[in-house]
DNA sequence: AGAGTTTATTGATCTTGATCAAGTGTTTGT
DNA sequence: ACAAACACTTGATCAAGATCAATAAACTCT
């Protein structure tokens, strides 16, 4: 709206698309000039292969990352050497926000498949945000959103049974794919069953059994990594636990 | 260091203490003038009683809160009407950061006992942060810290058994009390066993039993709300699971 | 101070999901 | 192409913790 329109809108769109700048600024009012400034600090990288690390726990933190293509898992290593998966990250999602506080990465991140990632040097972003109030606001919002995510985790791991957990997981993937323009009902799991189990706090065997059972009931269709959600509505019900004789939600009363 | 020193350090100290301004600015380099500006937007409130709400889910978000005295629980209400406790908040701790994104509270907060709370209007804080770079940076850090907290939750609920969870909970309280100048080994639980169970994803009965067992083993001394940690070192070991025949950490392998 | 409610403890039993075990199918590397 | 490693599935058994039940103790209210 404001500012001279020397920069054609098309150029901005392309900049956004190319670099998943959109992850950073989707609901944000920026002038074309500001978009260009923002875009100019973002760096493209060469593709990563499966298993490649984006960063490791303890490394100094320099930049945020945006997954452009492919997918990434973040995990932290326990004292006993086993890993705890913290999350899976799909195209358009931002990683590294947890490292700002200490200026060191609190977890490791590795590619689950061939993956493109952009870098956003945080010091430059911070400076820029100090010049552009709406960018500052957007950063506060992004960080806040991440905090709100904790609520869901608590629900998932604290209250839900195994079926509900896996249903919730599938619905979450579905919605995230959908919001990025992919199919909400037909997609590939880039992570192993082990990873899913680890993330959901369940044993691999349990994951496998539930997949099988969900398929038997006609809820989903799984073949290897390929998943189709056949009954999204029912799956959502299951995810919320509003299904079958209102199961008592594993303990945890209150008041 | 910089700026004229018209404002005596004592005054600053008092301002900090009175209002738990410290929650906001502990590791931050501010000029005395900035401290005064920051302090000027913070508002004291009359005391809340047990059960009083600070805010409820869905309410518009206006201000962050700092617990000054007493304690608060945050919780969100499930579809089935039961509540899921998200956290307990002790003196010096900041609440409301999860509400920035949507400008609405994502959870409810209520006082667990007689509690003093200060308000920090967020729009004013945001404006101020735009004028004071170090305050902006500090806000990013505070938000980031909260995100890092999610990791601990995932560890707690995804991997740990009941004993480890309760041990972790006690250690967490202990450290938080300690960092605020209270005793690390002798304190009162302002929340009910139900609340503890709800938070840790365990049934009340389980909490009760573990308290009893921990006491029998000489790990702690509990009487009603009053807890004494008799063997902090061992309790920490338990919390990390580095205890007893290295229990296999309930499923969740990976790789 | 006493009735009623809430909070906590302890025991007995049952369920969910972990663990153990064995086998098949799928990649990966040389 | 082959072997070795890895990923997945299915079945049988086991254990941690939930649920049910019954008190007991501590607050709350008038």
Short mmCIF file of N, CA, C and O in Angstrom, two decimals, chain A residues 94-212:
data_model
loop_
_atom_site.label_atom_id
_atom_site.label_comp_id
_atom_site.label_asym_id
_atom_site.label_seq_id
_atom_site.Cartn_x
_atom_site.Cartn_y
_atom_site.Cartn_z
N UNK A 94 9.83 -23.31 10.46
CA UNK A 94 11.02 -22.61 10.94
C UNK A 94 11.63 -23.40 12.08
O UNK A 94 10.91 -23.85 12.97
N UNK A 95 12.94 -23.57 12.09
CA UNK A 95 13.59 -24.26 13.22
C UNK A 95 14.72 -23.44 13.80
O UNK A 95 15.34 -22.65 13.11
N UNK A 96 14.94 -23.67 15.08
CA UNK A 96 16.07 -23.02 15.74
C UNK A 96 15.66 -22.00 16.78
O UNK A 96 16.52 -21.45 17.48
N UNK A 97 14.37 -21.75 16.89
CA UNK A 97 13.89 -20.71 17.81
C UNK A 97 14.25 -20.99 19.27
O UNK A 97 14.32 -20.08 20.07
N UNK A 98 14.46 -22.26 19.59
CA UNK A 98 14.79 -22.60 20.97
C UNK A 98 16.22 -22.25 21.32
O UNK A 98 16.61 -22.30 22.49
N UNK A 99 17.02 -21.88 20.33
CA UNK A 99 18.45 -21.67 20.58
C UNK A 99 18.79 -20.22 20.90
O UNK A 99 19.91 -19.91 21.27
N UNK A 100 17.81 -19.33 20.75
CA UNK A 100 18.09 -17.91 20.93
C UNK A 100 18.56 -17.63 22.34
O UNK A 100 19.53 -16.89 22.56
N UNK A 101 17.88 -18.26 23.31
CA UNK A 101 18.18 -17.90 24.69
C UNK A 101 19.65 -18.05 25.04
O UNK A 101 20.27 -17.12 25.53
N UNK A 102 20.18 -19.23 24.76
CA UNK A 102 21.53 -19.50 25.23
C UNK A 102 22.57 -19.27 24.14
O UNK A 102 23.76 -19.42 24.38
N UNK A 103 22.09 -18.94 22.94
CA UNK A 103 23.01 -18.77 21.82
C UNK A 103 23.71 -20.07 21.43
O UNK A 103 24.73 -20.05 20.75
N UNK A 104 23.16 -21.18 21.89
CA UNK A 104 23.67 -22.49 21.50
C UNK A 104 22.49 -23.39 21.18
O UNK A 104 21.44 -23.26 21.80
N UNK A 105 22.69 -24.30 20.28
CA UNK A 105 21.61 -25.22 19.95
C UNK A 105 21.34 -26.17 21.10
O UNK A 105 22.27 -26.75 21.65
N UNK A 106 20.07 -26.32 21.45
CA UNK A 106 19.69 -27.19 22.54
C UNK A 106 19.34 -28.56 22.04
O UNK A 106 19.02 -29.44 22.81
N UNK A 107 19.34 -28.73 20.73
CA UNK A 107 19.02 -30.03 20.18
C UNK A 107 19.72 -30.18 18.83
O UNK A 107 20.33 -29.23 18.35
N UNK A 108 19.64 -31.35 18.27
CA UNK A 108 20.22 -31.59 16.95
C UNK A 108 19.11 -31.64 15.93
O UNK A 108 17.96 -31.91 16.26
N UNK A 109 19.48 -31.38 14.68
CA UNK A 109 18.49 -31.46 13.60
C UNK A 109 19.10 -32.22 12.45
O UNK A 109 20.23 -31.93 12.05
N UNK A 110 18.38 -33.20 11.94
CA UNK A 110 18.90 -33.90 10.76
C UNK A 110 17.82 -34.13 9.72
O UNK A 110 16.63 -34.25 10.04
N UNK A 111 18.27 -34.17 8.48
CA UNK A 111 17.35 -34.34 7.36
C UNK A 111 16.82 -35.76 7.32
O UNK A 111 17.56 -36.72 7.52
N UNK A 112 15.54 -35.90 7.07
CA UNK A 112 14.92 -37.23 6.97
C UNK A 112 14.93 -37.74 5.54
O UNK A 112 14.70 -38.91 5.30
N UNK A 113 15.19 -36.84 4.62
CA UNK A 113 15.22 -37.19 3.20
C UNK A 113 15.99 -36.07 2.51
O UNK A 113 16.51 -35.19 3.18
N UNK A 114 16.07 -36.09 1.23
CA UNK A 114 16.73 -35.00 0.52
C UNK A 114 15.97 -33.71 0.80
O UNK A 114 14.76 -33.65 0.60
N UNK A 115 16.68 -32.74 1.29
CA UNK A 115 16.01 -31.58 1.87
C UNK A 115 16.71 -30.28 1.55
O UNK A 115 17.94 -30.19 1.59
N UNK A 116 15.92 -29.28 1.21
CA UNK A 116 16.46 -27.94 1.00
C UNK A 116 16.13 -27.06 2.20
O UNK A 116 14.99 -27.05 2.67
N UNK A 117 17.12 -26.34 2.66
CA UNK A 117 16.94 -25.50 3.84
C UNK A 117 17.50 -24.11 3.55
O UNK A 117 18.55 -23.99 2.93
N UNK A 118 16.79 -23.08 3.98
CA UNK A 118 17.32 -21.73 3.90
C UNK A 118 17.80 -21.28 5.27
O UNK A 118 17.27 -21.72 6.29
N UNK A 119 18.77 -20.40 5.29
CA UNK A 119 19.28 -19.86 6.54
C UNK A 119 18.85 -18.42 6.72
O UNK A 119 18.88 -17.65 5.77
N UNK A 120 18.52 -18.07 7.93
CA UNK A 120 18.26 -16.67 8.26
C UNK A 120 19.16 -16.28 9.42
O UNK A 120 18.88 -16.63 10.56
N UNK A 121 20.26 -15.58 9.13
CA UNK A 121 21.18 -15.20 10.20
C UNK A 121 20.42 -14.41 11.26
O UNK A 121 19.78 -13.40 10.94
N UNK A 122 20.49 -14.89 12.51
CA UNK A 122 19.60 -14.29 13.50
C UNK A 122 20.01 -12.89 13.89
O UNK A 122 19.15 -12.03 14.13
N UNK A 123 21.30 -12.61 13.94
CA UNK A 123 21.69 -11.26 14.33
C UNK A 123 21.19 -10.23 13.32
O UNK A 123 20.73 -9.15 13.68
N UNK A 124 21.26 -10.61 12.06
CA UNK A 124 20.75 -9.68 11.03
C UNK A 124 19.23 -9.54 11.12
O UNK A 124 18.69 -8.44 10.97
N UNK A 125 18.58 -10.66 11.38
CA UNK A 125 17.13 -10.60 11.50
C UNK A 125 16.73 -9.72 12.67
O UNK A 125 15.79 -8.92 12.60
N UNK A 126 17.48 -9.88 13.74
CA UNK A 126 17.18 -9.11 14.95
C UNK A 126 17.34 -7.61 14.67
O UNK A 126 16.50 -6.80 15.04
N UNK A 127 18.44 -7.27 14.01
CA UNK A 127 18.67 -5.86 13.68
C UNK A 127 17.54 -5.33 12.80
O UNK A 127 16.99 -4.25 13.03
N UNK A 128 17.20 -6.13 11.81
CA UNK A 128 16.14 -5.73 10.89
C UNK A 128 14.83 -5.53 11.65
O UNK A 128 14.08 -4.59 11.41
N UNK A 129 14.59 -6.44 12.59
CA UNK A 129 13.33 -6.36 13.35
C UNK A 129 13.31 -5.11 14.21
O UNK A 129 12.25 -4.64 14.59
N UNK A 130 14.49 -4.62 14.48
CA UNK A 130 14.52 -3.40 15.29
C UNK A 130 14.21 -2.18 14.46
O UNK A 130 13.82 -1.13 14.96
N UNK A 131 14.36 -2.34 13.14
CA UNK A 131 14.04 -1.22 12.26
C UNK A 131 12.61 -1.32 11.74
O UNK A 131 12.01 -0.32 11.35
N UNK A 132 12.08 -2.52 11.72
CA UNK A 132 10.74 -2.73 11.15
C UNK A 132 9.82 -3.25 12.25
O UNK A 132 9.85 -4.44 12.58
N UNK A 133 9.02 -2.37 12.82
CA UNK A 133 8.17 -2.77 13.96
C UNK A 133 7.30 -3.98 13.64
O UNK A 133 7.14 -4.86 14.47
N UNK A 134 6.75 -4.03 12.43
CA UNK A 134 5.85 -5.15 12.16
C UNK A 134 6.62 -6.47 12.11
O UNK A 134 6.06 -7.53 12.38
N UNK A 135 7.89 -6.39 11.77
CA UNK A 135 8.70 -7.62 11.78
C UNK A 135 8.98 -8.05 13.21
O UNK A 135 8.92 -9.23 13.55
N UNK A 136 9.26 -7.07 14.05
CA UNK A 136 9.45 -7.38 15.46
C UNK A 136 8.21 -8.07 16.01
O UNK A 136 8.28 -9.11 16.65
N UNK A 137 7.08 -7.48 15.72
CA UNK A 137 5.82 -8.05 16.20
C UNK A 137 5.63 -9.47 15.70
O UNK A 137 5.24 -10.37 16.44
N UNK A 138 5.95 -9.66 14.42
CA UNK A 138 5.80 -10.98 13.83
C UNK A 138 6.71 -12.00 14.51
O UNK A 138 6.32 -13.15 14.73
N UNK A 139 7.89 -11.57 14.87
CA UNK A 139 8.80 -12.50 15.56
C UNK A 139 8.25 -12.86 16.93
O UNK A 139 8.29 -14.02 17.33
N UNK A 140 7.74 -11.88 17.64
CA UNK A 140 7.11 -12.19 18.93
C UNK A 140 6.00 -13.21 18.72
O UNK A 140 5.84 -14.15 19.49
N UNK A 141 5.24 -13.01 17.68
CA UNK A 141 4.12 -13.93 17.44
C UNK A 141 4.61 -15.33 17.11
O UNK A 141 4.07 -16.32 17.61
N UNK A 142 5.62 -15.40 16.26
CA UNK A 142 6.15 -16.72 15.90
C UNK A 142 6.66 -17.47 17.12
O UNK A 142 6.41 -18.66 17.29
N UNK A 143 7.38 -16.75 17.96
CA UNK A 143 7.91 -17.37 19.17
C UNK A 143 6.76 -17.79 20.08
O UNK A 143 6.77 -18.88 20.65
N UNK A 144 5.78 -16.93 20.18
CA UNK A 144 4.63 -17.23 21.03
C UNK A 144 3.89 -18.46 20.54
O UNK A 144 3.44 -19.30 21.33
N UNK A 145 3.77 -18.57 19.23
CA UNK A 145 3.08 -19.72 18.67
C UNK A 145 3.77 -21.01 19.08
O UNK A 145 3.14 -22.00 19.43
N UNK A 146 5.07 -20.96 19.02
CA UNK A 146 5.85 -22.14 19.39
C UNK A 146 5.59 -22.52 20.85
O UNK A 146 5.51 -23.69 21.21
N UNK A 147 5.44 -21.51 21.68
CA UNK A 147 5.15 -21.77 23.09
C UNK A 147 3.78 -22.41 23.25
O UNK A 147 3.60 -23.34 24.02
N UNK A 148 2.82 -21.91 22.49
CA UNK A 148 1.47 -22.47 22.55
C UNK A 148 1.45 -23.93 22.16
O UNK A 148 0.61 -24.69 22.63
N UNK A 149 2.40 -24.29 21.35
CA UNK A 149 2.49 -25.68 20.90
C UNK A 149 2.71 -26.65 22.07
O UNK A 149 2.30 -27.80 22.02
N UNK A 150 3.30 -26.15 23.12
CA UNK A 150 3.57 -26.99 24.29
C UNK A 150 2.27 -27.55 24.86
O UNK A 150 2.23 -28.68 25.33
N UNK A 151 1.23 -26.75 24.80
CA UNK A 151 -0.07 -27.19 25.29
C UNK A 151 -0.50 -28.48 24.61
O UNK A 151 -0.93 -29.43 25.27
N UNK A 152 -0.36 -28.50 23.32
CA UNK A 152 -0.77 -29.68 22.56
C UNK A 152 0.04 -30.90 22.98
O UNK A 152 -0.50 -31.99 23.12
N UNK A 153 1.32 -30.70 23.17
CA UNK A 153 2.19 -31.79 23.60
C UNK A 153 1.72 -32.34 24.93
O UNK A 153 1.65 -33.55 25.14
N UNK A 154 1.40 -31.46 25.84
CA UNK A 154 0.95 -31.89 27.16
C UNK A 154 -0.32 -32.70 27.06
O UNK A 154 -0.50 -33.70 27.75
N UNK A 155 -1.21 -32.26 26.21
CA UNK A 155 -2.45 -32.99 25.99
C UNK A 155 -2.14 -34.37 25.43
O UNK A 155 -2.63 -35.39 25.90
N UNK A 156 -1.31 -34.34 24.41
CA UNK A 156 -0.99 -35.57 23.69
C UNK A 156 -0.37 -36.61 24.62
O UNK A 156 -0.83 -37.74 24.71
N UNK A 157 0.69 -36.22 25.31
CA UNK A 157 1.44 -37.20 26.08
C UNK A 157 0.88 -37.42 27.47
O UNK A 157 1.11 -38.45 28.08
N UNK A 158 0.15 -36.44 27.97
CA UNK A 158 -0.33 -36.57 29.34
C UNK A 158 -1.67 -37.26 29.46
O UNK A 158 -1.95 -37.92 30.44
N UNK A 159 -2.49 -37.12 28.45
CA UNK A 159 -3.86 -37.60 28.59
C UNK A 159 -4.23 -38.70 27.63
O UNK A 159 -5.14 -39.47 27.88
N UNK A 160 -3.59 -38.72 26.48
CA UNK A 160 -4.12 -39.57 25.43
C UNK A 160 -3.56 -40.98 25.43
O UNK A 160 -2.40 -41.21 25.76
N UNK A 161 -4.37 -41.93 25.01
CA UNK A 161 -3.95 -43.30 24.84
C UNK A 161 -3.27 -43.46 23.49
O UNK A 161 -3.18 -42.51 22.71
N UNK A 162 -2.79 -44.66 23.24
CA UNK A 162 -1.97 -44.91 22.06
C UNK A 162 -2.71 -44.58 20.76
O UNK A 162 -2.18 -43.91 19.87
N UNK A 163 -3.95 -45.05 20.63
CA UNK A 163 -4.71 -44.80 19.41
C UNK A 163 -4.88 -43.31 19.17
O UNK A 163 -4.67 -42.81 18.06
N UNK A 164 -5.27 -42.62 20.23
CA UNK A 164 -5.48 -41.18 20.11
C UNK A 164 -4.19 -40.47 19.69
O UNK A 164 -4.21 -39.53 18.91
N UNK A 165 -3.08 -40.95 20.24
CA UNK A 165 -1.81 -40.30 19.89
C UNK A 165 -1.51 -40.43 18.42
O UNK A 165 -1.15 -39.46 17.76
N UNK A 166 -1.65 -41.64 17.90
CA UNK A 166 -1.31 -41.82 16.50
C UNK A 166 -2.31 -41.07 15.61
O UNK A 166 -1.92 -40.45 14.62
N UNK A 167 -3.57 -41.10 15.99
CA UNK A 167 -4.57 -40.36 15.22
C UNK A 167 -4.22 -38.87 15.22
O UNK A 167 -4.23 -38.21 14.18
N UNK A 168 -3.86 -38.34 16.38
CA UNK A 168 -3.49 -36.94 16.49
C UNK A 168 -2.30 -36.63 15.60
O UNK A 168 -2.26 -35.61 14.91
N UNK A 169 -1.34 -37.53 15.60
CA UNK A 169 -0.15 -37.35 14.80
C UNK A 169 -0.49 -37.27 13.32
O UNK A 169 -0.04 -36.37 12.60
N UNK A 170 -1.34 -38.19 12.87
CA UNK A 170 -1.72 -38.21 11.46
C UNK A 170 -2.49 -36.95 11.08
O UNK A 170 -2.26 -36.36 10.03
N UNK A 171 -3.40 -36.54 11.97
CA UNK A 171 -4.18 -35.34 11.69
C UNK A 171 -3.26 -34.11 11.62
O UNK A 171 -3.41 -33.26 10.75
N UNK A 172 -2.31 -34.07 12.53
CA UNK A 172 -1.38 -32.94 12.53
C UNK A 172 -0.61 -32.87 11.21
O UNK A 172 -0.51 -31.82 10.58
N UNK A 173 -0.08 -34.00 10.78
CA UNK A 173 0.62 -34.03 9.50
C UNK A 173 -0.31 -33.58 8.38
O UNK A 173 0.04 -32.75 7.55
N UNK A 174 -1.51 -34.15 8.40
CA UNK A 174 -2.48 -33.84 7.37
C UNK A 174 -2.72 -32.34 7.25
O UNK A 174 -2.70 -31.77 6.17
N UNK A 175 -2.93 -31.72 8.40
CA UNK A 175 -3.24 -30.28 8.37
C UNK A 175 -2.05 -29.46 7.93
O UNK A 175 -2.19 -28.46 7.22
N UNK A 176 -0.87 -29.91 8.34
CA UNK A 176 0.31 -29.16 7.94
C UNK A 176 0.57 -29.30 6.45
O UNK A 176 0.92 -28.33 5.78
N UNK A 177 0.38 -30.50 5.94
CA UNK A 177 0.53 -30.67 4.49
C UNK A 177 -0.48 -29.81 3.76
O UNK A 177 -0.16 -29.09 2.82
N UNK A 178 -1.70 -29.88 4.24
CA UNK A 178 -2.78 -29.13 3.58
C UNK A 178 -2.47 -27.64 3.52
O UNK A 178 -2.61 -27.01 2.48
N UNK A 179 -2.03 -27.10 4.64
CA UNK A 179 -1.79 -25.66 4.69
C UNK A 179 -0.65 -25.24 3.77
O UNK A 179 -0.47 -24.07 3.48
N UNK A 180 0.14 -26.20 3.33
CA UNK A 180 1.22 -25.89 2.40
C UNK A 180 0.87 -26.29 0.98
O UNK A 180 1.74 -26.35 0.12
N UNK A 181 -0.38 -26.63 0.76
CA UNK A 181 -0.81 -26.89 -0.60
C UNK A 181 -0.65 -28.34 -1.05
O UNK A 181 -0.86 -28.65 -2.21
N UNK A 182 -0.26 -29.23 -0.11
CA UNK A 182 -0.17 -30.64 -0.47
C UNK A 182 -1.49 -31.32 -0.13
O UNK A 182 -2.36 -30.74 0.52
N UNK A 183 -1.60 -32.57 -0.52
CA UNK A 183 -2.80 -33.31 -0.21
C UNK A 183 -2.90 -33.56 1.29
O UNK A 183 -1.93 -33.89 1.95
N UNK A 184 -4.12 -33.39 1.80
CA UNK A 184 -4.33 -33.60 3.23
C UNK A 184 -4.60 -35.07 3.54
O UNK A 184 -4.60 -35.49 4.69
N UNK A 185 -4.85 -35.85 2.52
CA UNK A 185 -5.29 -37.22 2.76
C UNK A 185 -4.39 -38.28 2.13
O UNK A 185 -4.64 -39.46 2.26
N UNK A 186 -3.36 -37.83 1.46
CA UNK A 186 -2.50 -38.76 0.76
C UNK A 186 -1.08 -38.23 0.79
O UNK A 186 -0.75 -37.26 0.12
N UNK A 187 -0.26 -38.85 1.61
CA UNK A 187 1.12 -38.33 1.72
C UNK A 187 2.08 -39.43 2.13
O UNK A 187 1.68 -40.56 2.43
N UNK A 188 3.35 -39.08 2.16
CA UNK A 188 4.39 -40.03 2.54
C UNK A 188 4.97 -39.66 3.89
O UNK A 188 5.23 -38.48 4.16
N UNK A 189 5.20 -40.67 4.69
CA UNK A 189 5.85 -40.46 5.98
C UNK A 189 7.36 -40.54 5.76
O UNK A 189 7.88 -41.59 5.40
N UNK A 190 8.04 -39.45 6.00
CA UNK A 190 9.48 -39.47 5.76
C UNK A 190 10.22 -40.06 6.96
O UNK A 190 11.40 -40.37 6.87
N UNK A 191 9.53 -40.22 8.06
CA UNK A 191 10.20 -40.76 9.26
C UNK A 191 9.86 -42.23 9.46
O UNK A 191 8.83 -42.71 8.99
N UNK A 192 10.73 -42.93 10.15
CA UNK A 192 10.51 -44.35 10.40
C UNK A 192 9.46 -44.55 11.50
O UNK A 192 9.15 -43.63 12.25
N UNK A 193 8.97 -45.76 11.62
CA UNK A 193 8.02 -46.08 12.71
C UNK A 193 8.72 -45.87 14.06
O UNK A 193 8.09 -45.52 15.04
N UNK A 194 10.01 -46.15 14.07
CA UNK A 194 10.77 -45.96 15.30
C UNK A 194 10.69 -44.49 15.73
O UNK A 194 10.47 -44.17 16.89
N UNK A 195 10.88 -43.63 14.75
CA UNK A 195 10.84 -42.20 15.04
C UNK A 195 9.46 -41.77 15.52
O UNK A 195 9.32 -40.98 16.46
N UNK A 196 8.44 -42.30 14.86
CA UNK A 196 7.08 -41.96 15.26
C UNK A 196 6.84 -42.40 16.70
O UNK A 196 6.34 -41.66 17.53
N UNK A 197 7.24 -43.65 16.97
CA UNK A 197 7.08 -44.18 18.32
C UNK A 197 7.82 -43.33 19.34
O UNK A 197 7.26 -42.95 20.37
N UNK A 198 9.04 -43.03 19.03
CA UNK A 198 9.83 -42.20 19.92
C UNK A 198 9.14 -40.88 20.18
O UNK A 198 9.01 -40.44 21.33
N UNK A 199 8.70 -40.24 19.13
CA UNK A 199 8.04 -38.93 19.28
C UNK A 199 6.79 -39.03 20.12
O UNK A 199 6.51 -38.17 20.96
N UNK A 200 6.00 -40.08 19.90
CA UNK A 200 4.72 -40.20 20.59
C UNK A 200 4.83 -40.89 21.94
O UNK A 200 3.82 -41.07 22.64
N UNK A 201 6.03 -41.29 22.31
CA UNK A 201 6.19 -41.98 23.59
C UNK A 201 5.60 -43.38 23.57
O UNK A 201 5.05 -43.83 24.57
N UNK A 202 5.73 -44.05 22.44
CA UNK A 202 5.18 -45.40 22.32
C UNK A 202 6.25 -46.32 21.71
O UNK A 202 7.18 -45.85 21.06
N UNK A 203 6.10 -47.62 21.90
CA UNK A 203 7.04 -48.57 21.31
C UNK A 203 6.72 -48.77 19.83
O UNK A 203 5.57 -48.61 19.42
N UNK A 204 7.75 -49.08 19.05
CA UNK A 204 7.55 -49.31 17.62
C UNK A 204 6.44 -50.31 17.37
O UNK A 204 5.63 -50.14 16.47
N UNK A 205 6.48 -51.40 18.14
CA UNK A 205 5.50 -52.47 17.95
C UNK A 205 4.08 -51.91 18.05
O UNK A 205 3.20 -52.29 17.30
N UNK A 206 3.92 -51.02 18.99
CA UNK A 206 2.59 -50.42 19.19
C UNK A 206 2.17 -49.63 17.96
O UNK A 206 1.04 -49.73 17.49
N UNK A 207 3.10 -48.84 17.44
CA UNK A 207 2.81 -48.06 16.24
C UNK A 207 2.38 -48.98 15.11
O UNK A 207 1.35 -48.80 14.46
N UNK A 208 3.17 -50.01 14.92
CA UNK A 208 2.90 -50.94 13.85
C UNK A 208 1.52 -51.57 14.00
O UNK A 208 0.72 -51.62 13.06
N UNK A 209 1.22 -52.02 15.20
CA UNK A 209 -0.08 -52.65 15.46
C UNK A 209 -1.23 -51.67 15.19
O UNK A 209 -2.24 -52.04 14.59
N UNK A 210 -1.06 -50.44 15.63
CA UNK A 210 -2.16 -49.49 15.46
C UNK A 210 -2.37 -49.16 13.98
O UNK A 210 -3.49 -49.09 13.50
N UNK A 211 -1.27 -49.03 13.25
CA UNK A 211 -1.40 -48.82 11.80
C UNK A 211 -2.23 -49.93 11.19
O UNK A 211 -3.16 -49.72 10.43
N UNK A 212 -1.85 -51.15 11.55
CA UNK A 212 -2.57 -52.31 11.02
C UNK A 212 -4.04 -52.24 11.38
O UNK A 212 -4.92 -52.42 10.54
#
